[in-house]
Each structure stands twice: as structure tokens, then as C-alpha cells.
Amino acid sequence: MRIRLLFLLLTVLLLASCGADKNLKRGEKYLALGEYFDAANEFKTAYQKTPAKERDKRGRISKRLALCWERINQTPKAIASYRNVIRYKQDDVETHLSFARQLLRNGNYKEAAQEFQLVLDSLPDNEMALNGLQSAQTAPTIKEQGSRYTVKKMDIFNSRRADYCPVLGGDDNDRLFFTSTRNEAQGNELSGITGTKPGDIFVSEKDDKGKWGKPQTIESGLNSEYDEGACCLTPDGNTMYLTQCSSDPDYPRYATIVKSPRSDAAWGKGSLVELTRDTLSSYAHPAISPDGEWLYFVSDMPGGKGGLDIWRIRLTSAGLGGVENIGEPVNTEGDEMFPTFRPNGDLYFSSNGHPGMGGLDIFIAKVGNDGHYKLEHPGFPLNSQADDFGCTFEGPHNRGFFSSNRGDGRGWDHIYSFEKPEIIQTIKGWVYEMDGYELPAAQVHLVGNDGTNKKISVKGDGSFEEVIEPGVNYILLASCKGFLNHKEEISVQPVSESKQYTLQFPLASIRVPVLIDNIFYDYNKATLRPESKTALDELVKMLEENPNVTIELSAHADYRGSASYNKTLSQHRAESVVNYLIEHGIPQDRLTPVGYGKEKPKTIRKKVTEKYPWLKEDDVLSEEFIKKLDDEKQEICNQLNRRTEFIVLRTTYGMFDEKGNLKVQPKPKQKESQTDDDILYFE
């Protein structure tokens, strides 16, 4: 009986060992494909099937299991597995380094310091151990000191799964895009990497009261059956770059970057951005520089410092330039990830290779006077012992949203708001057509007496916002193809609290008549009334800012009264305006006064229909048209016909000499990267 029981026991152990080997084999396959969740389940089963007496095997399985838990942010489980590796004496220097980093992420600073010291006893120059030891020693002090940041968990955005990498968009920062693995994501299968749905891009929108709404999936070609990860928007908001990770049952999973165009408020299907010919490296976490000229991204391609590095590639009208590693001091032997930009040009990124508080810490890289990056650690509570990453900013202000897995035992990422009070002065401007709509194709040049000289793109609503410095005088010139320029000047004084300057940039079309609003004459006379001065002074300013322009200044009347009387009166009124302009320094040969009387009734433009919905675009307010309306509408139309306008005749006045040669020859373009087109000079 004893022999039979012993034989039965040996048979069970043998079968269990064979079963464990099958699980190990499947686990290794999943691990090679990067499917860490599925691999962890197989290794866990293999560990349970392995007899306790097989200590070496249990230790080896624990090491694989620890690696999987580490990759999917299951820090407590990773720590437990590393303890088993050490207990079963399958540890080496790398084991203790990985163990120490997990202890650091869990806030076990004292034990982490001991483990880092063990590594340094064998490898005294190991950069990761040196920085890890410094982190373990200084993190408690950083937390105790705190900072001026305030942080708040945003429950409206978060689910019971991962929600991360928020990106503010929309003309008024009224949309928040982010990645989520919540149950509403597309697809029915669970990811072999995380055990959740593959990530999709979701969006939340603010209502009229400034309250964020429930996140919604994006119903377009943007999301796919694959994982959609960290995303970013171009400065004009019309293109989204995002991380996408496709799956293949036979090959490892490599992240790629795709871009999606926006058309009619819908995002299209992502198309691959081929950064290099290397198909065995990952490319992820795209970020566009504020000037729109560089695409920053994260990759493990050869040539980096180690782990994941931040790289960049120039975006040009002719295509992509060559990739370059942004180097030290940003990149380390650890992982640098999730680059993003504050509108002032500061680069924010997350790293576990620099001394910090635990896992991934947020760092700020500012360009110094020598052109090199200077790093700052923003402290606690923006950073914590866990992973903190993926900042997005609300305009120029030091507030916005970021993601962190702090306080979540399962390692899920969630979205938090942050704010650091700062005294910031900004210009908020709008560029639009006189008597028309916003001009999103416009550009604003900003020049300051401190050496500032930059181009600013406007948003879809024609607006822009820019940080300005106290004690500096600025000139702003708005321009757009087909329109005259408009200039504004401001002098910025020191203040004790944040302040915003609001400027308007109405641009006059060179193709259609432009209404000069608020021009008033005495009844039945050509005498200008005093309240016309403001509008006329603006016209003087516009002509001074556009010295090569000549205009026809026209006055119009309604259909009532004789044609000859109306024509004579309108001619005199046009001449009155021209005389005012001449008295204020505009050369007479740039001005042509014409009185049309009732010969040219007003043609309605779309903007007018918003105020008077009963009018349609391109309606002509002829006598026949007006007399079909009721009395009230007739009076409105007569008022619209009684107008003063100008139209651009030439844009080359004073540019040529008597022989037809340009008086001022264009400068040859500089060989440097910055050309005359990039720099604006004002006399």
C-alpha cells in the first residue's frame, strides 16, 4: 500500500510538473509577443503547479512573473514575486535593481535604499542605482516640503479602468481628448497586454456653463480594434497624431505613430507616419512643438542613451526630415516618456532615470540662454511615488490635467487636474474680416523691444493668445492673403496679479467693398458729424499701416429722392471723408472720392443675415426688392443702403520709380535656417 501511494504521489507530481512546463511554454510565447497580462497568468499557474521542493524552478518562474507584473504596473504583485526570487536564491544584481525600483514606486523608501546600496556594492558606477538611491533618500523630504501645485482627481473623466494622457483641444480649450480602456471602448476581446479592452480615444466637452460632460467615444475612423494610446494635436487643431499598437498572433507588438485629419468636425482613419525604415523598434507618445515645426516622440531605436529615449523629427511642407535624439540632460539610461509642451516652449516629460520620487516623475526642460536644456523637478503633489505623466495645459496658464496611477492598488491610471498660481500677462486677440467672419488662415507677427520676434498662428475662431513680459513694448501685425494688414501696439507694465490685454484685428479685404461703420453726416448735408471721428481715425491708421495701397472712397444713398440730388450729395459726402484723410496726412493721390447716389444698392453678405435672418446672402437691396417688404423692413434696408465704403484699387503705390523699377530691392535670403520671411522688421 505504501509503495502504491508513493507511486501515485510521484505520478501526480510528474503530471503537475508536465502541466507547469506547458504553462511555462505558453507564458514565454506571450511574453515574447509583449502580452504581459496573458503571460503573467500562465507563469502564475506554472508556479502553483510547481512543487515547493523545486525551489530553483519556482525562483526562475517568479523572476518571469515579476517582470510581467512590473510591465503592467502591478507593483505590489511585482514586489511579492521579487521577494520569492530572492527567497529561492535565484537573484542576481539585476534582480535587486528591479526590486529596488519597484519598492521605490511603492513608497518603501527605506528598504529601496538598502536594495540600491546592495547593487552599488557590486556595481558602484551604475547610474540607475545611484539615481535610485538618491531618490529613496530625498523623496520623503520632497514630499514634506510640498509645492504651490494643487492636484485634484477628476472623477468625471475616470472609469474603473485606465484613463490617461489627456489633451486639451478646441478653440477655447473646451474639449479634452484622452485614452481609456473602459468597457465602452470598441471591440469585444480583451487585450493580452493589460487584460482590459484595447484603448480608444475618448472626448469630453464643456457646456455653456463651463461644466465638463460625460466622456464619449469618437464615432469615426479614428479608433480601431487595436490599442490607441497617447495623442496630441497640431497647433491649428486640425490634425491628431496618436500612438497605435496593432496585434499579431505571431509577432511581437510594436507601437507606431499614426496621424488623423479632421474634416467637418470628424476625425478620419489614422495613416502611418513612417519616421524611419526601422521596423523592429517602437514609436510612441507623439508631441508637436508649439511652433508646429517638430514632432517629438519616444522610441527604443538604436542610438539612444538606453531604455526609451525622446527623439524628434522636423515637419516640413516637403515631408519629414531626419530623426535626432534630443540627448542629455533629458535622456538617461532609464526611460524618458510622454513628452508634451507648454505653449511657452517648456518641454514636460516623464522619467524613471532621473532622481525623483518613485516611478515615472514629471520633469520640466527649459531652454537656457546657452541654448541647452535646464531640468526642473516640480515636486509634490504633481509628482508622487507612483507614475505621473502626460500633462496638458489650459492656454498659457500653469494649469491643466495630467495622469497618474497614485492610490490605485491595481495600477490603473486616472486623470487629475493641476494648477500652480502664477502672475502671467497675456494678449488675447481676434483676427477677422471687416464686416465679416474670423480669419483662421491669418498670421500675427509679434515684435518686442526685448528682441522678441515671432510668428503666431491663429485658431479656428480667428483667436490667439500669447504670453508677454512686463516692461516690454510690443508691436503686433496681423496679416492674411487677400487682406490689408492691421497693426496694434501695447506697452506692458508690471502688475501684482495676472492680466490679459484684449486686442481686435479687423482686416480689410482687397477684393470686395469694405463698409466704414459709424460715419454720420448732418441731415441733407455733407458735413461730417463729430461722432464720425473714431471710425475715420481708424481708417487713417489702416492707410498708414498699408502705405502702398490706394482706395476708392464711395458714398451711397437710398432710392428715395431724385437721382441727380442723391448723386451730388453722396459725391460731396465722399469728398468730405477724403478731405478729412488728407488733413490727417494721407496723400491725395492715394484717395479717389466717388458719390454713387442710389446707383449701387448694397449686396448682402452672409454676416448681415445673422442680424436680419429675413435677408439672404447676395440679396441686392434695389428699389424693387425693398418695396416688396413691410414698412419696418423697408426702413432697415434703406439704412443699409445709406453707407460709406472703400475698395482697394492698387497695392503697389510708391513702390516703383519713374522707370518702373522697384525703389527698394528685396534682400537675398539668408543661408541660415531663419530667413527674412521668419523675421519681421518695423521702421
XYZ file of C-alpha atoms in Angstrom:
683
model
C 0.000 0.000 0.000
C 2.843 2.400 0.871
C 4.568 1.676 -2.440
C 1.317 2.206 -4.299
C 0.691 5.566 -2.531
C 4.260 6.656 -3.188
C 3.900 5.741 -6.849
C 0.578 7.642 -7.047
C 2.158 10.707 -5.417
C 5.115 10.607 -7.832
C 2.693 10.292 -10.740
C 0.723 13.352 -9.585
C 3.929 15.364 -9.144
C 5.168 14.301 -12.568
C 1.869 15.239 -14.218
C 1.853 18.560 -12.369
C 5.412 19.225 -13.486
C 4.460 18.436 -17.084
C 1.455 20.775 -16.774
C 3.676 23.504 -15.365
C 6.023 23.125 -18.319
C 3.128 23.668 -20.732
C 2.133 26.809 -18.884
C 5.740 27.973 -18.916
C 5.966 27.463 -22.647
C 2.761 29.403 -23.276
C 3.921 32.107 -20.865
C 7.201 32.537 -22.746
C 5.312 32.823 -26.021
C 3.014 35.538 -24.655
C 5.986 37.325 -23.125
C 7.821 37.355 -26.453
C 4.748 38.940 -28.044
C 4.563 41.584 -25.329
C 1.248 40.268 -23.982
C 2.223 40.599 -20.333
C -1.189 40.005 -18.754
C -1.655 36.665 -20.505
C 1.965 35.737 -19.802
C 1.536 36.538 -16.100
C -1.486 34.248 -15.856
C 0.465 31.381 -17.417
C 3.503 31.914 -15.186
C 1.279 32.181 -12.128
C -0.370 28.838 -12.972
C 3.025 27.276 -13.640
C 4.264 28.499 -10.238
C 1.244 26.988 -8.476
C 1.763 23.656 -10.251
C 5.452 23.508 -9.371
C 6.133 21.572 -6.140
C 7.567 23.617 -3.271
C 10.617 21.327 -3.215
C 11.625 22.533 -6.693
C 12.936 25.764 -5.279
C 15.177 26.657 -8.211
C 12.334 26.295 -10.696
C 9.949 28.274 -8.521
C 12.542 31.010 -8.277
C 13.010 31.147 -12.043
C 9.250 31.291 -12.617
C 8.956 34.069 -10.036
C 11.512 36.132 -11.947
C 9.429 35.898 -15.144
C 6.281 36.620 -13.208
C 7.842 39.680 -11.571
C 8.806 41.031 -14.994
C 5.213 40.726 -16.236
C 3.688 42.359 -13.152
C 6.234 45.157 -13.468
C 5.329 45.815 -17.102
C 1.608 46.188 -16.354
C 2.109 48.344 -13.229
C 1.035 45.685 -10.732
C 3.633 46.948 -8.267
C 2.595 45.050 -5.083
C 2.493 41.763 -7.052
C 5.856 42.526 -8.659
C 7.361 43.153 -5.203
C 5.975 39.856 -3.894
C 7.405 37.987 -6.888
C 10.851 39.562 -6.484
C 10.819 38.537 -2.812
C 10.225 34.961 -3.969
C 13.116 35.193 -6.434
C 15.412 36.233 -3.587
C 13.931 33.683 -1.175
C 14.548 30.874 -3.667
C 18.096 32.186 -4.257
C 17.639 32.832 -7.970
C 18.550 36.510 -7.596
C 21.356 38.458 -9.217
C 22.338 42.134 -9.359
C 19.632 42.911 -11.931
C 17.040 41.305 -9.661
C 17.933 43.602 -6.775
C 17.963 46.659 -9.061
C 14.487 45.848 -10.398
C 13.269 45.000 -6.893
C 14.600 48.310 -5.570
C 12.824 50.265 -8.318
C 9.527 48.557 -7.504
C 9.971 49.317 -3.806
C 10.615 52.944 -4.766
C 7.371 53.050 -6.791
C 5.519 51.653 -3.800
C 6.913 54.270 -1.417
C 9.026 51.755 0.556
C 11.908 54.228 0.578
C 13.972 52.756 3.424
C 14.001 49.215 2.018
C 14.520 50.570 -1.514
C 17.648 52.415 -0.316
C 19.025 49.174 1.122
C 18.461 47.326 -2.159
C 20.034 50.106 -4.247
C 23.053 50.010 -1.931
C 23.362 46.249 -2.495
C 23.568 46.918 -6.231
C 26.148 49.668 -5.740
C 28.297 47.362 -3.633
C 28.773 45.268 -6.777
C 28.381 47.997 -9.430
C 29.495 51.275 -7.844
C 29.073 53.277 -11.090
C 25.612 52.025 -12.020
C 23.691 55.185 -12.974
C 20.235 53.732 -12.302
C 21.246 52.560 -8.825
C 22.942 55.874 -7.981
C 19.896 57.880 -9.040
C 17.575 55.383 -7.352
C 19.449 55.653 -4.062
C 19.293 59.450 -4.257
C 15.540 59.229 -4.930
C 14.960 56.944 -1.946
C 16.921 59.286 0.312
C 15.372 62.588 -0.855
C 11.768 61.637 -1.731
C 10.452 61.922 1.872
C 11.869 65.449 2.106
C 10.409 66.445 -1.285
C 7.003 65.230 -0.143
C 7.260 67.040 3.179
C 8.285 70.314 1.525
C 5.447 70.193 -0.981
C 4.971 72.930 -3.600
C 2.486 75.540 -4.805
C 0.787 72.978 -7.035
C -2.731 71.830 -6.192
C -3.926 68.488 -7.548
C -7.442 67.061 -7.731
C -8.749 63.747 -9.053
C -11.254 64.334 -11.885
C -13.976 61.747 -11.335
C -15.985 62.989 -14.336
C -13.287 61.659 -16.693
C -12.315 58.473 -14.862
C -13.603 54.916 -15.051
C -12.768 51.642 -13.317
C -10.065 51.002 -15.886
C -7.167 53.071 -17.237
C -7.738 56.702 -18.280
C -4.619 58.593 -19.260
C -2.766 61.146 -21.443
C -5.308 63.991 -21.509
C -5.006 66.568 -24.315
C -6.934 69.848 -24.335
C -8.319 70.947 -27.693
C -10.920 73.227 -29.206
C -10.670 76.975 -29.763
C -11.465 77.646 -26.093
C -9.839 74.523 -24.629
C -13.362 73.162 -24.257
C -12.586 69.601 -25.343
C -10.495 67.023 -23.542
C -9.224 64.025 -25.506
C -7.725 61.063 -23.635
C -7.137 57.325 -23.898
C -9.258 54.881 -21.947
C -9.625 51.099 -21.656
C -13.125 51.390 -20.171
C -15.838 48.961 -21.202
C -17.249 51.392 -23.785
C -14.098 51.040 -25.898
C -14.502 49.286 -29.251
C -14.045 45.555 -29.702
C -15.124 42.540 -27.712
C -11.784 40.876 -26.971
C -9.602 41.739 -24.011
C -6.028 42.862 -24.522
C -3.335 40.284 -23.857
C -1.178 43.130 -22.564
C -3.445 44.546 -19.856
C -6.386 42.180 -19.560
C -8.764 45.033 -20.427
C -10.343 46.373 -23.594
C -7.815 47.824 -26.066
C -7.526 51.570 -25.505
C -9.610 54.051 -27.500
C -9.559 57.841 -27.729
C -12.484 59.414 -25.845
C -13.541 63.062 -25.635
C -15.314 65.187 -23.021
C -16.772 68.607 -23.853
C -17.605 71.645 -21.740
C -21.125 73.024 -21.775
C -22.087 76.714 -21.866
C -21.625 76.924 -18.095
C -18.080 75.570 -18.231
C -19.002 72.141 -16.834
C -17.324 69.060 -18.290
C -19.639 66.437 -19.770
C -19.508 62.665 -19.625
C -16.756 61.283 -21.910
C -17.934 59.919 -25.237
C -16.256 57.586 -27.703
C -15.308 59.171 -31.019
C -17.616 57.777 -33.664
C -15.385 57.974 -36.729
C -12.473 56.162 -38.288
C -10.085 57.354 -35.556
C -10.494 54.387 -33.206
C -9.836 50.847 -34.362
C -9.841 47.313 -32.980
C -6.247 47.940 -31.887
C -4.836 49.935 -28.992
C -4.980 53.710 -29.461
C -2.659 55.410 -26.986
C -1.197 58.822 -26.219
C -2.222 61.514 -28.697
C -1.510 65.169 -29.470
C -2.914 67.931 -31.683
C -1.214 70.254 -34.136
C -1.381 73.969 -33.183
C -4.292 74.562 -35.572
C -6.190 71.620 -34.055
C -6.844 70.037 -37.450
C -4.541 67.004 -37.204
C -4.162 64.459 -34.429
C -1.049 62.326 -34.016
C -1.542 59.249 -31.854
C 0.073 56.020 -30.755
C -1.362 52.831 -32.200
C -0.376 49.292 -31.285
C -1.649 46.598 -33.615
C -1.744 42.937 -32.665
C -0.377 39.906 -34.448
C -0.533 36.384 -33.005
C 2.877 35.528 -34.438
C 4.959 38.663 -33.983
C 5.936 40.991 -31.119
C 3.802 44.087 -30.663
C 5.467 47.290 -31.840
C 3.927 50.678 -31.221
C 3.611 53.028 -34.198
C 2.544 56.636 -34.683
C -0.352 57.455 -36.985
C -1.990 60.749 -37.866
C -5.651 61.514 -38.328
C -7.025 64.576 -40.178
C -10.150 66.382 -39.045
C -12.774 67.134 -41.676
C -16.191 68.611 -40.935
C -15.635 68.073 -37.186
C -14.982 64.319 -37.716
C -11.643 62.563 -37.267
C -10.515 60.319 -40.107
C -8.815 56.957 -40.033
C -5.189 57.130 -38.919
C -2.449 56.756 -41.521
C 1.039 55.534 -40.625
C 3.754 58.136 -40.030
C 6.942 56.430 -41.238
C 9.612 58.033 -39.068
C 12.416 55.629 -40.073
C 12.853 52.411 -42.053
C 13.455 50.534 -38.788
C 10.547 48.105 -38.354
C 11.897 46.443 -35.200
C 11.627 49.494 -32.916
C 8.643 51.099 -31.248
C 7.498 54.682 -31.860
C 5.045 56.218 -29.439
C 3.888 59.246 -27.425
C 3.858 61.949 -30.145
C 4.082 65.641 -29.224
C 4.070 68.651 -31.574
C 6.211 71.670 -30.659
C 4.247 74.925 -30.153
C 5.523 76.318 -33.460
C 4.320 73.192 -35.275
C 7.756 72.551 -36.767
C 8.871 69.462 -34.774
C 7.326 66.118 -33.947
C 8.743 64.727 -30.683
C 8.281 61.042 -29.918
C 9.549 58.143 -27.793
C 11.471 55.183 -29.183
C 13.789 52.335 -28.235
C 15.601 52.521 -31.582
C 19.391 52.075 -31.633
C 21.491 55.144 -30.936
C 19.762 56.251 -27.749
C 21.044 56.609 -24.204
C 19.278 53.463 -23.020
C 15.756 52.217 -22.422
C 13.250 54.567 -24.047
C 14.514 57.944 -25.254
C 12.856 61.097 -26.549
C 13.615 61.857 -30.191
C 12.374 64.445 -32.660
C 11.917 64.931 -36.395
C 11.303 68.132 -38.351
C 7.940 68.603 -40.077
C 8.216 70.452 -43.378
C 5.949 71.145 -46.337
C 8.127 68.742 -48.311
C 7.764 65.937 -45.756
C 9.687 64.636 -42.759
C 13.314 65.496 -42.019
C 15.829 63.233 -40.306
C 15.349 61.963 -36.749
C 17.578 63.184 -33.950
C 17.938 62.198 -30.321
C 17.464 65.224 -28.056
C 20.255 63.840 -25.884
C 21.351 64.876 -22.422
C 20.339 66.115 -19.964
C 16.841 64.874 -20.865
C 17.616 61.276 -21.841
C 19.208 58.809 -19.415
C 19.878 55.081 -19.146
C 16.324 54.762 -17.865
C 13.063 55.502 -19.656
C 12.066 59.001 -20.812
C 8.474 59.075 -21.999
C 5.327 61.136 -22.638
C 6.805 64.407 -23.958
C 4.432 67.351 -24.120
C 4.776 71.102 -24.399
C 3.559 74.101 -22.511
C 2.704 76.855 -25.044
C 5.709 78.897 -23.859
C 8.026 76.188 -25.240
C 8.846 74.361 -21.978
C 9.169 70.614 -22.569
C 7.462 68.382 -19.997
C 8.332 64.694 -19.919
C 8.307 61.756 -17.526
C 11.326 59.710 -16.488
C 12.411 56.952 -14.130
C 16.080 57.598 -14.888
C 16.457 60.931 -13.090
C 16.313 61.241 -9.293
C 12.678 61.669 -8.341
C 10.006 60.350 -6.001
C 9.286 56.854 -7.286
C 8.107 55.562 -10.653
C 7.775 57.935 -13.586
C 8.207 61.526 -12.402
C 7.304 64.632 -14.385
C 10.252 66.869 -15.252
C 10.395 70.268 -16.935
C 13.089 71.007 -19.518
C 13.567 74.729 -20.147
C 15.899 76.105 -22.801
C 18.543 78.311 -21.177
C 20.390 81.298 -22.616
C 23.087 78.944 -23.882
C 20.518 77.017 -25.925
C 20.731 73.906 -23.727
C 18.008 72.349 -21.595
C 17.891 73.016 -17.857
C 15.873 70.456 -15.881
C 13.439 71.178 -13.049
C 11.585 68.766 -10.773
C 8.199 70.321 -9.893
C 7.974 68.413 -6.617
C 4.995 67.037 -4.730
C 1.995 66.775 -5.272
C 2.380 66.994 -9.068
C 4.766 64.069 -8.596
C 4.203 61.112 -6.283
C 5.714 57.706 -5.536
C 3.716 56.277 -8.473
C 3.775 57.036 -12.225
C 2.953 60.660 -13.112
C 2.851 61.660 -16.761
C 1.013 63.189 -19.721
C 0.436 66.893 -18.924
C -1.801 69.191 -20.963
C -2.139 72.932 -20.423
C -5.049 75.354 -20.498
C -3.603 78.014 -22.759
C -0.578 79.843 -21.348
C -1.544 79.203 -17.746
C 0.182 76.706 -15.476
C -2.949 74.657 -15.048
C -4.488 71.738 -16.847
C -4.650 67.967 -16.483
C -2.270 65.009 -16.160
C -2.441 61.294 -15.457
C -1.206 59.201 -12.536
C -1.740 55.752 -11.042
C -1.220 57.005 -7.477
C -3.535 55.493 -4.890
C -4.758 52.703 -7.192
C -3.728 49.283 -5.917
C -4.262 47.691 -9.317
C -2.079 50.232 -11.074
C -4.839 51.847 -13.191
C -4.062 55.331 -14.473
C -6.512 58.142 -13.789
C -6.820 61.786 -14.788
C -6.106 64.614 -12.347
C -6.277 68.393 -12.620
C -3.371 70.568 -11.537
C -2.758 74.270 -11.031
C 0.176 76.383 -9.906
C -0.639 80.060 -9.312
C 1.491 82.373 -11.431
C 1.384 86.036 -12.379
C 1.015 85.881 -16.142
C 0.258 88.655 -18.598
C -1.183 87.651 -21.943
C -2.508 89.111 -25.160
C -5.810 87.683 -26.335
C -6.538 88.735 -29.886
C -9.056 88.097 -32.652
C -8.319 88.431 -36.362
C -11.379 88.832 -38.571
C -12.566 90.417 -41.777
C -14.075 93.872 -41.528
C -17.832 93.395 -41.811
C -17.221 89.635 -41.934
C -16.070 86.488 -40.191
C -12.948 85.233 -38.429
C -9.823 84.561 -40.485
C -8.221 81.287 -39.316
C -5.714 81.489 -42.186
C -4.277 84.721 -40.767
C -0.948 85.067 -39.011
C 0.214 87.520 -36.368
C 3.785 88.791 -36.070
C 4.828 89.777 -32.566
C 7.848 92.042 -32.153
C 9.138 93.383 -28.818
C 11.921 95.785 -27.903
C 13.440 92.972 -25.826
C 14.335 91.096 -29.018
C 11.102 89.112 -29.315
C 10.325 88.342 -32.956
C 7.903 85.525 -33.634
C 5.012 84.347 -35.763
C 1.754 83.307 -34.107
C -0.856 81.142 -35.833
C -4.496 81.821 -35.056
C -7.097 79.209 -34.113
C -10.216 78.213 -35.981
C -12.190 81.082 -34.461
C -9.538 83.599 -35.507
C -8.220 83.980 -31.975
C -4.760 83.694 -30.487
C -3.251 84.007 -27.031
C 0.354 84.782 -26.213
C 2.313 85.353 -23.010
C 4.037 88.743 -22.812
C 6.632 90.145 -20.423
C 6.387 93.230 -18.185
C 8.488 96.228 -19.142
C 8.406 95.408 -22.853
C 6.834 97.378 -25.710
C 5.246 95.196 -28.368
C 4.041 95.685 -31.931
C 1.604 93.159 -33.395
C 0.898 92.947 -37.108
C -1.948 90.758 -38.346
C -1.868 89.698 -41.991
C -3.780 87.381 -44.276
C -3.645 86.755 -48.004
C -6.211 88.895 -49.788
C -6.459 91.406 -46.924
C -4.716 94.548 -45.758
C -2.536 94.421 -42.660
C -3.588 95.692 -39.242
C -1.153 96.806 -36.550
C -1.556 97.262 -32.803
C 0.917 98.414 -30.161
C 0.953 97.828 -26.405
C 3.277 98.720 -23.554
C 3.285 96.103 -20.783
C 3.650 97.321 -17.218
C 4.490 95.231 -14.119
C 1.385 94.026 -12.245
C 0.633 92.313 -8.949
C -1.832 89.830 -10.450
C -2.440 88.160 -13.797
C -3.734 90.413 -16.556
C -4.964 89.905 -20.105
C -4.842 92.510 -22.885
C -7.655 92.151 -25.425
C -6.978 93.309 -28.981
C -9.069 93.310 -32.157
C -7.560 92.942 -35.632
C -10.207 93.735 -38.283
C -8.643 93.196 -41.718
C -9.938 94.986 -44.813
C -10.484 92.876 -47.916
C -8.758 93.904 -51.142
C -11.401 92.118 -53.208
C -14.781 93.425 -52.031
C -16.095 96.800 -50.796
C -15.456 97.405 -47.104
C -18.067 99.198 -45.017
C -16.822 102.073 -42.870
C -19.221 101.820 -39.988
C -20.373 104.718 -37.788
C -19.886 107.538 -40.338
C -22.509 110.259 -39.710
C -23.391 113.418 -41.645
C -25.657 116.342 -40.864
C -29.130 115.873 -42.323
C -29.199 116.574 -46.070
C -25.628 117.896 -45.848
C -22.105 116.628 -46.482
C -20.779 117.889 -43.140
C -19.203 115.139 -41.045
C -20.522 114.922 -37.515
C -18.065 114.721 -34.549
C -19.044 111.133 -33.711
C -17.552 110.040 -37.063
C -14.037 110.865 -35.847
C -13.336 107.466 -34.240
C -14.109 105.489 -37.404
C -12.208 107.931 -39.620
C -9.148 107.853 -37.376
C -9.144 104.063 -37.676
C -9.225 104.464 -41.463
C -6.247 106.865 -41.274
C -4.380 104.296 -39.178
C -5.130 101.497 -41.640
C -3.863 103.568 -44.595
C -0.696 104.437 -42.678
C -0.102 100.759 -41.941
C -0.579 99.901 -45.619
C 1.359 102.694 -47.389
C 1.300 101.024 -50.811
C -2.494 100.980 -51.044
C -4.783 103.375 -52.934
C -8.537 103.320 -52.390
C -11.776 104.497 -53.880
C -13.853 106.149 -51.144
C -17.535 105.935 -52.032
C -20.754 107.259 -50.519
C -24.174 105.790 -51.259
C -27.781 106.845 -50.761
C -31.128 105.077 -50.608
C -33.566 105.140 -53.528
C -35.697 107.992 -52.178
C -35.194 111.409 -53.785
C -34.064 112.265 -57.288
C -31.094 110.504 -58.798
C -29.207 113.727 -59.507
C -29.711 115.081 -55.990
C -28.601 111.822 -54.347
C -25.567 111.554 -56.607
C -24.475 115.133 -55.882
C -24.974 114.764 -52.123
C -23.121 111.450 -51.971
C -20.257 112.890 -54.037
C -19.883 115.766 -51.568
C -20.015 113.322 -48.645
C -17.282 111.158 -50.176
C -15.179 114.280 -50.689
C -15.710 115.263 -47.037
C -14.255 111.953 -45.912
C -11.330 112.257 -48.330
C -10.628 115.803 -47.106
C -10.515 114.508 -43.530
C -7.997 111.841 -44.538
C -5.829 114.378 -46.393
C -5.876 116.701 -43.369
C -4.540 113.804 -41.316
C -1.570 113.090 -43.539
C -2.807 110.712 -46.248
C -1.553 111.797 -49.721
C -4.329 112.984 -52.007
C -3.240 110.767 -54.908
C -3.991 107.693 -52.808
C -7.666 108.654 -52.488
C -10.445 108.728 -55.072
C -13.833 110.083 -53.848
C -16.912 108.824 -55.726
C -20.562 109.523 -54.987
C -22.777 106.804 -56.404
C -26.087 108.019 -55.035
C -28.523 105.167 -55.497
C -26.741 103.583 -58.462
C -25.149 100.756 -56.447
C -27.591 99.306 -53.907
C -25.964 97.154 -51.238
C -25.353 93.464 -51.870
C -25.987 91.487 -48.688
C -23.101 89.469 -47.263
C -23.543 86.453 -45.033
C -22.642 88.275 -41.806
C -25.615 90.658 -42.217
C -28.037 87.727 -42.446
C -27.211 86.778 -38.850
C -28.655 90.100 -37.667
C -31.503 90.118 -40.207
C -32.471 86.475 -40.910
C -35.138 87.580 -43.390
C -32.332 88.695 -45.712
C -30.322 86.172 -47.725
C -26.717 86.253 -48.832
C -26.302 88.008 -52.219
C -29.666 89.780 -51.968
C -29.413 93.173 -53.725
C -31.300 95.958 -51.929
C -32.779 97.517 -55.045
C -35.881 99.714 -55.007
C -37.889 96.840 -56.436
C -36.655 94.452 -53.735
C -37.285 96.886 -50.875
C -40.829 97.860 -51.886
C -41.954 94.228 -51.529
C -41.174 94.364 -47.787
C -43.198 95.743 -44.875
C -42.529 99.280 -43.626
C -40.163 98.271 -40.816
C -38.007 96.102 -43.069
C -38.011 98.786 -45.762
C -36.507 101.276 -43.319
C -33.807 98.796 -42.317
C -32.875 98.240 -45.969
C -32.763 101.979 -46.628
C -30.410 102.370 -43.669
C -28.161 99.614 -45.069
C -28.077 101.389 -48.446
C -27.073 104.724 -46.863
C -23.439 103.830 -46.365
C -19.831 104.875 -46.813
C -17.412 102.267 -48.190
C -13.983 101.904 -49.657
C -12.485 99.460 -52.097
C -8.797 98.840 -52.737
C -7.666 99.990 -56.179
C -3.906 99.313 -56.069
C -1.424 97.691 -53.698
C 1.748 98.971 -55.373
C 1.547 102.728 -54.724
C 5.018 104.274 -54.262
C 6.844 101.011 -54.881
C 8.287 101.882 -58.321
C 10.370 104.765 -59.694
C 9.752 106.618 -62.949
C 11.498 103.864 -64.912
C 9.300 101.153 -63.429
C 11.995 99.732 -61.162
C 11.410 98.781 -57.548
C 12.563 101.571 -55.257
C 13.566 99.089 -52.542
C 15.167 95.898 -53.805
C 14.322 92.705 -51.849
C 17.069 91.358 -49.631
C 18.613 87.995 -50.592
C 17.529 85.186 -48.300
C 19.955 84.269 -45.567
C 21.685 80.919 -45.632
C 20.771 80.338 -42.009
C 17.662 78.417 -41.115
C 15.994 81.714 -40.177
C 15.152 83.728 -43.305
C 13.738 87.191 -43.857
C 10.338 85.506 -44.019
C 10.804 84.415 -40.429
C 11.815 87.843 -39.088
C 9.670 90.955 -39.135
C 11.203 94.414 -39.000
C 9.314 97.615 -38.212
C 10.597 101.088 -39.003
